[in-house]
Amino acid sequence: QVTLRESGPALVKPTQTLTLTCTFSGFSLTTSGMCVSWVRQPPGKALEWLAFINWDDDKYYSTSLKTRLTISKDTSKNQVVLTMTNMDPVDTATYYCARTYSNVAGGAFDMWGQGTMITVSS
Amino acid sequence: DIQMTQSPSSLSASVGDRVTITCRASQDISRWLAWYQQKPEKGPKSLIYAASSLHGGVPSRFSGSGSGTDFTLTISSLQPEDFATYYCQQYNSFPFSFGGGTKVEMK
């Protein structure tokens, strides 16, 4: 059974760096075709894709946020970490991690975490 | 970057209705399009990939079609559990991108 769970601080101050962790089970990021992305959703707004990492350590980022984002993986812990620098109140959102198994569904996400709400406020 | 435009942004329908949502890409994405369903206060659920392939466990009343720049999601007979917001997403090229969403509400 594939599961993903996001974790991070519920509240961060403006200008701080946010570190989010996606802990997953039921698959390995050492398996060819496995990938994990981060997606966020401000309250009442649409989904926004942020970053991607795959089994081969290829990484891709949102054009508008790439200077602030870093994605990495720890295969021994089954975790993917996203850091976002210089947080602003507009970054207040629910942050999701999602899996892609490209051998089956191409680049589409097939499993999602339940999300973690991050509020940016002083 | 590829822009995804969904229409309508919301619609009202009744149980049993046939519902169609459209998604347009700003450039050719072949069939690299997915659809997701999201209910209030819940994470998204994956419905369709490669424009028309259903993920396991998704009811057959959901179907997808299209290629290139124009795509549709159809619910053949709307059920009470289908009232939700639906998003399309392109994964033809990075950066991936989502449509703005279509909220399906009860008439």
mmCIF file of C-alpha atoms in Angstrom:
data_model
loop_
_atom_site.group_PDB
_atom_site.id
_atom_site.type_symbol
_atom_site.label_atom_id
_atom_site.label_comp_id
_atom_site.label_asym_id
_atom_site.label_seq_id
_atom_site.Cartn_x
_atom_site.Cartn_y
_atom_site.Cartn_z
ATOM 1 C CA GLN A 1 0.000 0.000 0.000
ATOM 2 C CA VAL A 2 1.408 3.327 -1.098
ATOM 3 C CA THR A 3 1.156 6.200 1.366
ATOM 4 C CA LEU A 4 2.681 9.665 1.512
ATOM 5 C CA ARG A 5 2.626 12.010 4.480
ATOM 6 C CA GLU A 6 3.753 15.625 4.577
ATOM 7 C CA SER A 7 5.187 17.246 7.670
ATOM 8 C CA GLY A 8 6.453 20.679 8.538
ATOM 9 C CA PRO A 9 5.917 23.628 10.878
ATOM 10 C CA ALA A 10 2.356 24.896 10.891
ATOM 11 C CA LEU A 11 3.532 28.496 11.278
ATOM 12 C CA VAL A 12 6.547 30.283 9.856
ATOM 13 C CA LYS A 13 7.540 33.926 10.027
ATOM 14 C CA PRO A 14 8.100 36.116 6.973
ATOM 15 C CA THR A 15 11.659 35.862 5.573
ATOM 16 C CA GLN A 16 12.211 32.482 7.247
ATOM 17 C CA THR A 17 13.048 29.287 5.382
ATOM 18 C CA LEU A 18 10.420 26.549 5.260
ATOM 19 C CA THR A 19 11.475 22.919 5.326
ATOM 20 C CA LEU A 20 8.874 20.318 4.380
ATOM 21 C CA THR A 21 9.315 16.569 4.527
ATOM 22 C CA CYS A 22 7.398 13.974 2.540
ATOM 23 C CA THR A 23 7.698 10.550 4.145
ATOM 24 C CA PHE A 24 6.445 7.726 2.000
ATOM 25 C CA SER A 25 5.960 3.985 2.114
ATOM 26 C CA GLY A 26 5.013 1.255 -0.320
ATOM 27 C CA PHE A 27 7.596 2.218 -2.922
ATOM 28 C CA SER A 28 11.238 3.190 -3.240
ATOM 29 C CA LEU A 29 12.765 6.199 -4.934
ATOM 30 C CA THR A 30 15.556 3.919 -6.088
ATOM 31 C CA THR A 31 13.123 2.156 -8.435
ATOM 32 C CA SER A 32 13.335 3.209 -12.053
ATOM 33 C CA GLY A 33 10.342 5.382 -12.951
ATOM 34 C CA MET A 34 9.526 6.561 -9.441
ATOM 35 C CA CYS A 35 9.182 10.285 -8.903
ATOM 36 C CA VAL A 36 7.821 12.663 -6.258
ATOM 37 C CA SER A 37 6.502 16.195 -6.739
ATOM 38 C CA TRP A 38 5.402 18.975 -4.421
ATOM 39 C CA VAL A 39 2.182 20.860 -5.108
ATOM 40 C CA ARG A 40 0.587 23.649 -3.097
ATOM 41 C CA GLN A 41 -2.854 25.191 -2.797
ATOM 42 C CA PRO A 42 -3.538 28.585 -1.197
ATOM 43 C CA PRO A 43 -6.870 28.742 0.642
ATOM 44 C CA GLY A 44 -9.728 28.808 -1.847
ATOM 45 C CA LYS A 45 -7.395 28.741 -4.849
ATOM 46 C CA ALA A 46 -6.151 26.292 -7.446
ATOM 47 C CA LEU A 47 -3.373 23.736 -7.280
ATOM 48 C CA GLU A 48 0.125 24.944 -8.136
ATOM 49 C CA TRP A 49 2.979 22.589 -9.042
ATOM 50 C CA LEU A 50 6.264 23.430 -7.302
ATOM 51 C CA ALA A 51 9.025 20.864 -7.767
ATOM 52 C CA PHE A 52 9.898 17.337 -8.947
ATOM 53 C CA ILE A 53 12.574 14.763 -8.226
ATOM 54 C CA ASN A 54 13.012 11.294 -9.676
ATOM 55 C CA TRP A 55 14.852 8.050 -9.006
ATOM 56 C CA ASP A 56 17.791 9.301 -11.085
ATOM 57 C CA ASP A 57 17.998 12.532 -9.048
ATOM 58 C CA ASP A 58 16.754 14.725 -11.888
ATOM 59 C CA LYS A 59 15.166 17.869 -10.458
ATOM 60 C CA TYR A 60 12.774 20.435 -11.919
ATOM 61 C CA TYR A 61 11.201 23.561 -10.455
ATOM 62 C CA SER A 62 8.420 26.062 -10.944
ATOM 63 C CA THR A 63 9.701 28.888 -13.111
ATOM 64 C CA SER A 64 8.410 31.600 -10.786
ATOM 65 C CA LEU A 65 9.757 29.961 -7.615
ATOM 66 C CA LYS A 66 12.937 28.227 -8.732
ATOM 67 C CA THR A 67 15.261 30.698 -7.068
ATOM 68 C CA ARG A 68 13.640 29.901 -3.716
ATOM 69 C CA LEU A 69 13.148 26.131 -3.945
ATOM 70 C CA THR A 70 15.409 23.145 -3.348
ATOM 71 C CA ILE A 71 14.211 19.551 -3.552
ATOM 72 C CA SER A 72 16.209 16.561 -2.355
ATOM 73 C CA LYS A 73 15.734 12.930 -1.432
ATOM 74 C CA ASP A 74 16.968 10.579 1.249
ATOM 75 C CA THR A 75 16.359 7.105 -0.104
ATOM 76 C CA SER A 76 17.467 5.418 3.117
ATOM 77 C CA LYS A 77 14.675 7.205 4.994
ATOM 78 C CA ASN A 78 12.107 7.127 2.173
ATOM 79 C CA GLN A 79 11.835 10.902 2.327
ATOM 80 C CA VAL A 80 11.743 13.853 -0.033
ATOM 81 C CA VAL A 81 12.529 17.278 1.380
ATOM 82 C CA LEU A 82 11.513 20.648 -0.038
ATOM 83 C CA THR A 83 13.007 23.876 1.221
ATOM 84 C CA MET A 84 11.541 27.266 0.345
ATOM 85 C CA THR A 85 13.486 30.367 1.314
ATOM 86 C CA ASN A 86 12.316 33.882 2.117
ATOM 87 C CA MET A 87 8.755 32.926 3.036
ATOM 88 C CA ASP A 88 6.006 35.508 2.552
ATOM 89 C CA PRO A 89 2.353 35.607 3.641
ATOM 90 C CA VAL A 90 1.347 34.829 0.026
ATOM 91 C CA ASP A 91 3.027 31.435 0.500
ATOM 92 C CA THR A 92 0.333 30.489 3.001
ATOM 93 C CA ALA A 93 -1.105 27.272 1.570
ATOM 94 C CA THR A 94 -1.646 23.577 1.987
ATOM 95 C CA TYR A 95 1.406 21.769 0.666
ATOM 96 C CA TYR A 96 1.039 18.305 -0.851
ATOM 97 C CA CYS A 97 3.506 15.713 -2.030
ATOM 98 C CA ALA A 98 2.450 13.344 -4.794
ATOM 99 C CA ARG A 99 3.933 10.277 -6.448
ATOM 100 C CA THR A 100 4.438 9.602 -10.108
ATOM 101 C CA TYR A 101 5.271 6.140 -11.402
ATOM 102 C CA SER A 102 6.186 7.007 -14.938
ATOM 103 C CA ASN A 103 6.352 3.373 -16.070
ATOM 104 C CA VAL A 104 2.586 3.155 -15.517
ATOM 105 C CA ALA A 105 1.017 6.598 -15.776
ATOM 106 C CA GLY A 106 3.665 8.668 -17.519
ATOM 107 C CA GLY A 107 4.196 11.871 -15.581
ATOM 108 C CA ALA A 108 0.761 11.924 -13.949
ATOM 109 C CA PHE A 109 0.386 11.718 -10.213
ATOM 110 C CA ASP A 110 -1.247 8.540 -8.958
ATOM 111 C CA MET A 111 -1.035 8.959 -5.185
ATOM 112 C CA TRP A 112 -1.201 12.039 -2.978
ATOM 113 C CA GLY A 113 -0.513 12.851 0.643
ATOM 114 C CA GLN A 114 -3.197 14.454 2.796
ATOM 115 C CA GLY A 115 -1.374 17.778 2.811
ATOM 116 C CA THR A 116 0.031 20.033 5.490
ATOM 117 C CA MET A 117 -1.207 23.588 6.068
ATOM 118 C CA ILE A 118 1.524 26.199 6.333
ATOM 119 C CA THR A 119 0.698 29.705 7.541
ATOM 120 C CA VAL A 120 3.162 32.540 7.065
ATOM 121 C CA SER A 121 2.619 35.283 9.609
ATOM 122 C CA SER A 122 4.584 37.379 12.033
ATOM 123 C CA ASP B 1 5.585 27.638 -19.744
ATOM 124 C CA ILE B 2 2.366 25.894 -20.762
ATOM 125 C CA GLN B 3 -0.849 27.531 -19.536
ATOM 126 C CA MET B 4 -3.906 25.383 -18.839
ATOM 127 C CA THR B 5 -7.360 26.927 -19.072
ATOM 128 C CA GLN B 6 -10.451 25.159 -17.773
ATOM 129 C CA SER B 7 -14.057 25.998 -18.483
ATOM 130 C CA PRO B 8 -16.434 26.583 -16.976
ATOM 131 C CA SER B 9 -15.007 27.660 -13.636
ATOM 132 C CA SER B 10 -18.172 26.362 -11.995
ATOM 133 C CA LEU B 11 -21.369 24.635 -12.980
ATOM 134 C CA SER B 12 -24.602 23.543 -11.349
ATOM 135 C CA ALA B 13 -25.991 20.115 -12.081
ATOM 136 C CA SER B 14 -28.355 17.502 -10.733
ATOM 137 C CA VAL B 15 -27.839 13.865 -9.892
ATOM 138 C CA GLY B 16 -28.092 11.873 -13.100
ATOM 139 C CA ASP B 17 -26.955 14.726 -15.346
ATOM 140 C CA ARG B 18 -24.211 14.337 -17.926
ATOM 141 C CA VAL B 19 -21.431 16.793 -17.117
ATOM 142 C CA THR B 20 -18.626 17.926 -19.399
ATOM 143 C CA ILE B 21 -15.596 19.990 -18.385
ATOM 144 C CA THR B 22 -13.099 21.304 -20.896
ATOM 145 C CA CYS B 23 -9.402 21.999 -20.574
ATOM 146 C CA ARG B 24 -7.276 23.819 -23.125
ATOM 147 C CA ALA B 25 -3.493 23.897 -23.272
ATOM 148 C CA SER B 26 -1.588 26.891 -24.604
ATOM 149 C CA GLN B 27 0.480 24.559 -26.813
ATOM 150 C CA ASP B 28 0.388 20.987 -28.062
ATOM 151 C CA ILE B 29 0.765 18.521 -25.174
ATOM 152 C CA SER B 30 -0.085 15.377 -27.165
ATOM 153 C CA ARG B 31 -2.060 13.215 -24.693
ATOM 154 C CA TRP B 32 -0.024 14.062 -21.611
ATOM 155 C CA LEU B 33 -2.963 15.275 -19.590
ATOM 156 C CA ALA B 34 -4.365 14.186 -16.220
ATOM 157 C CA TRP B 35 -7.574 14.921 -14.318
ATOM 158 C CA TYR B 36 -7.959 15.113 -10.550
ATOM 159 C CA GLN B 37 -10.945 15.400 -8.230
ATOM 160 C CA GLN B 38 -10.822 17.343 -4.981
ATOM 161 C CA LYS B 39 -13.470 17.479 -2.297
ATOM 162 C CA PRO B 40 -13.568 20.203 0.376
ATOM 163 C CA GLU B 41 -10.821 19.938 2.970
ATOM 164 C CA LYS B 42 -9.376 16.863 1.237
ATOM 165 C CA GLY B 43 -6.340 16.191 -0.904
ATOM 166 C CA PRO B 44 -6.741 15.593 -4.638
ATOM 167 C CA LYS B 45 -7.661 12.192 -5.981
ATOM 168 C CA SER B 46 -6.243 10.980 -9.277
ATOM 169 C CA LEU B 47 -8.885 10.112 -11.861
ATOM 170 C CA ILE B 48 -7.420 9.985 -15.368
ATOM 171 C CA TYR B 49 -3.986 9.975 -16.993
ATOM 172 C CA ALA B 50 -2.849 10.056 -20.608
ATOM 173 C CA ALA B 51 -6.038 11.963 -21.425
ATOM 174 C CA SER B 52 -8.330 8.941 -21.295
ATOM 175 C CA SER B 53 -6.923 6.164 -19.080
ATOM 176 C CA LEU B 54 -8.693 5.654 -15.757
ATOM 177 C CA HIS B 55 -6.703 5.014 -12.606
ATOM 178 C CA GLY B 56 -7.649 1.822 -10.801
ATOM 179 C CA GLY B 57 -10.862 2.036 -8.813
ATOM 180 C CA VAL B 58 -12.231 5.068 -10.674
ATOM 181 C CA PRO B 59 -15.874 4.507 -11.708
ATOM 182 C CA SER B 60 -16.494 4.020 -15.405
ATOM 183 C CA ARG B 61 -18.932 6.971 -15.474
ATOM 184 C CA PHE B 62 -15.793 9.132 -15.666
ATOM 185 C CA SER B 63 -14.178 9.420 -19.073
ATOM 186 C CA GLY B 64 -11.615 11.631 -20.723
ATOM 187 C CA SER B 65 -10.888 12.515 -24.303
ATOM 188 C CA GLY B 66 -8.821 14.814 -26.448
ATOM 189 C CA SER B 67 -5.315 15.350 -27.697
ATOM 190 C CA GLY B 68 -3.112 18.224 -28.723
ATOM 191 C CA THR B 69 -4.579 21.289 -27.030
ATOM 192 C CA ASP B 70 -8.220 20.440 -26.308
ATOM 193 C CA PHE B 71 -9.443 17.951 -23.737
ATOM 194 C CA THR B 72 -12.658 17.030 -21.981
ATOM 195 C CA LEU B 73 -13.652 15.250 -18.802
ATOM 196 C CA THR B 74 -17.137 13.752 -18.893
ATOM 197 C CA ILE B 75 -19.208 12.342 -16.067
ATOM 198 C CA SER B 76 -21.911 10.323 -17.774
ATOM 199 C CA SER B 77 -24.391 10.271 -14.880
ATOM 200 C CA LEU B 78 -23.530 12.546 -11.975
ATOM 201 C CA GLN B 79 -23.674 10.879 -8.580
ATOM 202 C CA PRO B 80 -23.923 12.574 -5.159
ATOM 203 C CA GLU B 81 -20.291 11.788 -4.392
ATOM 204 C CA ASP B 82 -19.153 13.538 -7.589
ATOM 205 C CA PHE B 83 -19.878 17.063 -6.359
ATOM 206 C CA ALA B 84 -16.337 18.378 -6.093
ATOM 207 C CA THR B 85 -13.748 20.509 -7.862
ATOM 208 C CA TYR B 86 -11.934 19.053 -10.855
ATOM 209 C CA TYR B 87 -8.481 20.022 -12.104
ATOM 210 C CA CYS B 88 -6.626 19.209 -15.291
ATOM 211 C CA GLN B 89 -2.827 19.046 -15.380
ATOM 212 C CA GLN B 90 -0.312 18.817 -18.192
ATOM 213 C CA TYR B 91 2.807 16.749 -17.827
ATOM 214 C CA ASN B 92 4.109 17.041 -21.377
ATOM 215 C CA SER B 93 6.967 19.230 -20.233
ATOM 216 C CA PHE B 94 8.393 20.935 -17.176
ATOM 217 C CA PRO B 95 7.259 22.994 -15.439
ATOM 218 C CA PHE B 96 4.078 20.973 -14.957
ATOM 219 C CA SER B 97 0.927 23.090 -14.705
ATOM 220 C CA PHE B 98 -2.674 22.832 -13.547
ATOM 221 C CA GLY B 99 -5.865 24.390 -14.787
ATOM 222 C CA GLY B 100 -7.778 26.783 -12.563
ATOM 223 C CA GLY B 101 -10.350 24.195 -11.555
ATOM 224 C CA THR B 102 -14.041 23.562 -12.206
ATOM 225 C CA LYS B 103 -16.384 23.384 -9.245
ATOM 226 C CA VAL B 104 -19.361 21.079 -9.783
ATOM 227 C CA GLU B 105 -22.171 22.153 -7.497
ATOM 228 C CA MET B 106 -25.609 20.814 -6.806
ATOM 229 C CA LYS B 107 -28.421 22.550 -8.654
#
